[in-house]
Amino acid sequence: MAIRLKKLDQQVMVITGATSGIGLTTARMAAEKGARLVLAARDSNALDQLVAELRGQGREALAVPTDVGSRDEVTALGRAAVERFGRIDTWVNNAGVSIYGRHREVPLEDQRQLFQTNFWGVVHGSLTALELMKDKGGAIINLGSELSEVSVPLQGMYSASKHAVKGYTDSLRMEIEKDGVPISVTLIKPAGIDTLFTSHARNYMKNEPELPAPLYAPEVVADAILYAAEHPQRDIFAGGASKIFAMEGHTMPRMLDKVMNLLMFSQQQKPQPSAPDRSDALYQPNGQELQQRQGGRGKVFERSPYTWLTTRGKPLTWSLLAGGALLAAWKMSTPTAKKG
């Protein structure tokens, strides 16, 4: 099976969750590289604004309001893309949301809603993309997480959903390869990213949620996505800290459990109490769209040497330098206790 992916300036790309964070950053970067875009999110007004922005720059883009938890709406998204541009070359399943709180405190209805977006949204998008791209080929790119490999307390259902995305993506890749379908299937596993992640998350903790350091810029993830759109990849860790986290979980899982218990209950909470009228994006948009970054969280790493080396690095260079990149990532990811 030969997989030949087109250059971005020759591609039609579908991106879900396109009006915020990683999805928004990916859309803007893909547009700069000349891709024709089909952008999906629940907030139709934000989608229209984004498409108007891109068209004002001379780019081609189509807005398709979509709840990825609905198979019918995702099917309609794929149909709209083909009707407008004649084909799809890359499909990016990016939409997602989190919940902060202990398992026993989070209502089952909320847990099911999270899975409907994070997991079933990936399933709906992948099956639609497979059906539409199976003859001409292309790339399916699913957004997992560093929590596809390990788990953290207080984001249990988010961790579970990203584990499920990994299992689904890996099994789908095997089936596609077995059938000889020319589609690349990639799982992107970001570290902590400076987006609206915590603002969009539903919160059952007493204090406002927080993402522990180190944090990377959303451009690091978007760059990994766009690289996978042109070059077949099995998976990509976006941010060296994500790889280190996975290695720790695989080599010393019990020790990592103890570290999590020691640090993650405090480091995932800000000092300030959660507002009683706090909004979130679990069931519907909360009006915080068209922002790539949250900001105000201390140092954000604009680049990841590890991710660059594992994608662009030449084989001989990679073997010599990857160890150094991982060491640097480990130093960045070593947590320090915080009060909270």
PDB file of N, CA and C in Angstrom, residues 5-13 29-37 59-60 85 87 89-90 226 229-230:
ATOM      1  N   LEU A   5       0.714  11.555   0.265  1.00  0.00           N
ATOM      2  CA  LEU A   5      -0.031  12.711   0.741  1.00  0.00           C
ATOM      3  C   LEU A   5       0.395  13.960  -0.029  1.00  0.00           C
ATOM      4  N   LYS A   6      -0.567  14.816  -0.290  1.00  0.00           N
ATOM      5  CA  LYS A   6      -0.308  16.019  -1.067  1.00  0.00           C
ATOM      6  C   LYS A   6       0.325  17.112  -0.214  1.00  0.00           C
ATOM      7  N   LYS A   7       0.943  18.047  -0.871  1.00  0.00           N
ATOM      8  CA  LYS A   7       1.393  19.249  -0.194  1.00  0.00           C
ATOM      9  C   LYS A   7       0.178  20.038   0.268  1.00  0.00           C
ATOM     10  N   LEU A   8       0.363  20.805   1.334  1.00  0.00           N
ATOM     11  CA  LEU A   8      -0.774  21.507   1.920  1.00  0.00           C
ATOM     12  C   LEU A   8      -1.455  22.448   0.935  1.00  0.00           C
ATOM     13  N   ASP A   9      -0.692  23.071   0.055  1.00  0.00           N
ATOM     14  CA  ASP A   9      -1.306  24.010  -0.874  1.00  0.00           C
ATOM     15  C   ASP A   9      -2.134  23.315  -1.952  1.00  0.00           C
ATOM     16  N   GLN A  10      -2.151  21.984  -1.930  1.00  0.00           N
ATOM     17  CA  GLN A  10      -2.985  21.225  -2.848  1.00  0.00           C
ATOM     18  C   GLN A  10      -4.103  20.467  -2.117  1.00  0.00           C
ATOM     19  N   GLN A  11      -4.229  20.713  -0.823  1.00  0.00           N
ATOM     20  CA  GLN A  11      -5.134  19.910  -0.007  1.00  0.00           C
ATOM     21  C   GLN A  11      -6.450  20.601   0.310  1.00  0.00           C
ATOM     22  N   VAL A  12      -7.471  19.747   0.500  1.00  0.00           N
ATOM     23  CA  VAL A  12      -8.727  20.137   1.143  1.00  0.00           C
ATOM     24  C   VAL A  12      -8.706  19.501   2.523  1.00  0.00           C
ATOM     25  N   MET A  13      -8.814  20.324   3.561  1.00  0.00           N
ATOM     26  CA  MET A  13      -8.654  19.852   4.935  1.00  0.00           C
ATOM     27  C   MET A  13      -9.886  20.164   5.764  1.00  0.00           C
ATOM     28  N   MET A  29      -2.827  28.418  10.422  1.00  0.00           N
ATOM     29  CA  MET A  29      -1.542  28.020   9.853  1.00  0.00           C
ATOM     30  C   MET A  29      -1.728  27.265   8.542  1.00  0.00           C
ATOM     31  N   ALA A  30      -2.751  26.419   8.468  1.00  0.00           N
ATOM     32  CA  ALA A  30      -3.016  25.693   7.221  1.00  0.00           C
ATOM     33  C   ALA A  30      -3.421  26.655   6.116  1.00  0.00           C
ATOM     34  N   ALA A  31      -4.201  27.681   6.474  1.00  0.00           N
ATOM     35  CA  ALA A  31      -4.609  28.672   5.484  1.00  0.00           C
ATOM     36  C   ALA A  31      -3.398  29.425   4.941  1.00  0.00           C
ATOM     37  N   GLU A  32      -2.461  29.758   5.819  1.00  0.00           N
ATOM     38  CA  GLU A  32      -1.247  30.450   5.381  1.00  0.00           C
ATOM     39  C   GLU A  32      -0.456  29.619   4.380  1.00  0.00           C
ATOM     40  N   LYS A  33      -0.554  28.298   4.512  1.00  0.00           N
ATOM     41  CA  LYS A  33       0.176  27.401   3.614  1.00  0.00           C
ATOM     42  C   LYS A  33      -0.619  27.038   2.372  1.00  0.00           C
ATOM     43  N   GLY A  34      -1.815  27.629   2.231  1.00  0.00           N
ATOM     44  CA  GLY A  34      -2.571  27.475   0.996  1.00  0.00           C
ATOM     45  C   GLY A  34      -3.615  26.376   0.965  1.00  0.00           C
ATOM     46  N   ALA A  35      -3.862  25.715   2.088  1.00  0.00           N
ATOM     47  CA  ALA A  35      -4.884  24.661   2.105  1.00  0.00           C
ATOM     48  C   ALA A  35      -6.277  25.270   1.991  1.00  0.00           C
ATOM     49  N   ARG A  36      -7.156  24.537   1.346  1.00  0.00           N
ATOM     50  CA  ARG A  36      -8.570  24.895   1.329  1.00  0.00           C
ATOM     51  C   ARG A  36      -9.226  24.204   2.520  1.00  0.00           C
ATOM     52  N   LEU A  37      -9.996  24.962   3.285  1.00  0.00           N
ATOM     53  CA  LEU A  37     -10.429  24.500   4.597  1.00  0.00           C
ATOM     54  C   LEU A  37     -11.937  24.337   4.701  1.00  0.00           C
ATOM     55  N   ARG A  59      -7.940  33.418   1.199  1.00  0.00           N
ATOM     56  CA  ARG A  59      -7.963  31.975   1.376  1.00  0.00           C
ATOM     57  C   ARG A  59      -9.352  31.425   1.110  1.00  0.00           C
ATOM     58  N   GLU A  60      -9.429  30.123   0.822  1.00  0.00           N
ATOM     59  CA  GLU A  60     -10.707  29.463   0.600  1.00  0.00           C
ATOM     60  C   GLU A  60     -11.094  28.679   1.842  1.00  0.00           C
ATOM     61  N   PHE A  85     -15.763  21.216  -2.523  1.00  0.00           N
ATOM     62  CA  PHE A  85     -14.414  21.119  -3.077  1.00  0.00           C
ATOM     63  C   PHE A  85     -14.158  19.850  -3.878  1.00  0.00           C
ATOM     64  N   ARG A  87     -13.579  16.808  -2.922  1.00  0.00           N
ATOM     65  CA  ARG A  87     -12.857  15.733  -2.251  1.00  0.00           C
ATOM     66  C   ARG A  87     -12.414  16.221  -0.877  1.00  0.00           C
ATOM     67  N   ASP A  89      -8.774  15.643   1.545  1.00  0.00           N
ATOM     68  CA  ASP A  89      -7.424  15.082   1.585  1.00  0.00           C
ATOM     69  C   ASP A  89      -6.943  14.798   3.007  1.00  0.00           C
ATOM     70  N   THR A  90      -7.368  15.626   3.960  1.00  0.00           N
ATOM     71  CA  THR A  90      -7.000  15.423   5.366  1.00  0.00           C
ATOM     72  C   THR A  90      -8.193  15.753   6.231  1.00  0.00           C
ATOM     73  N   LEU A 226       0.046  19.589  10.873  1.00  0.00           N
ATOM     74  CA  LEU A 226       0.282  19.896   9.469  1.00  0.00           C
ATOM     75  C   LEU A 226       1.419  19.063   8.895  1.00  0.00           C
ATOM     76  N   ALA A 229      -0.111  15.829   8.018  1.00  0.00           N
ATOM     77  CA  ALA A 229      -0.978  15.947   6.840  1.00  0.00           C
ATOM     78  C   ALA A 229      -0.197  15.752   5.548  1.00  0.00           C
ATOM     79  N   GLU A 230       1.102  15.990   5.585  1.00  0.00           N
ATOM     80  CA  GLU A 230       1.947  15.835   4.398  1.00  0.00           C
ATOM     81  C   GLU A 230       2.834  14.596   4.433  1.00  0.00           C
TER      82      GLU A 230
END
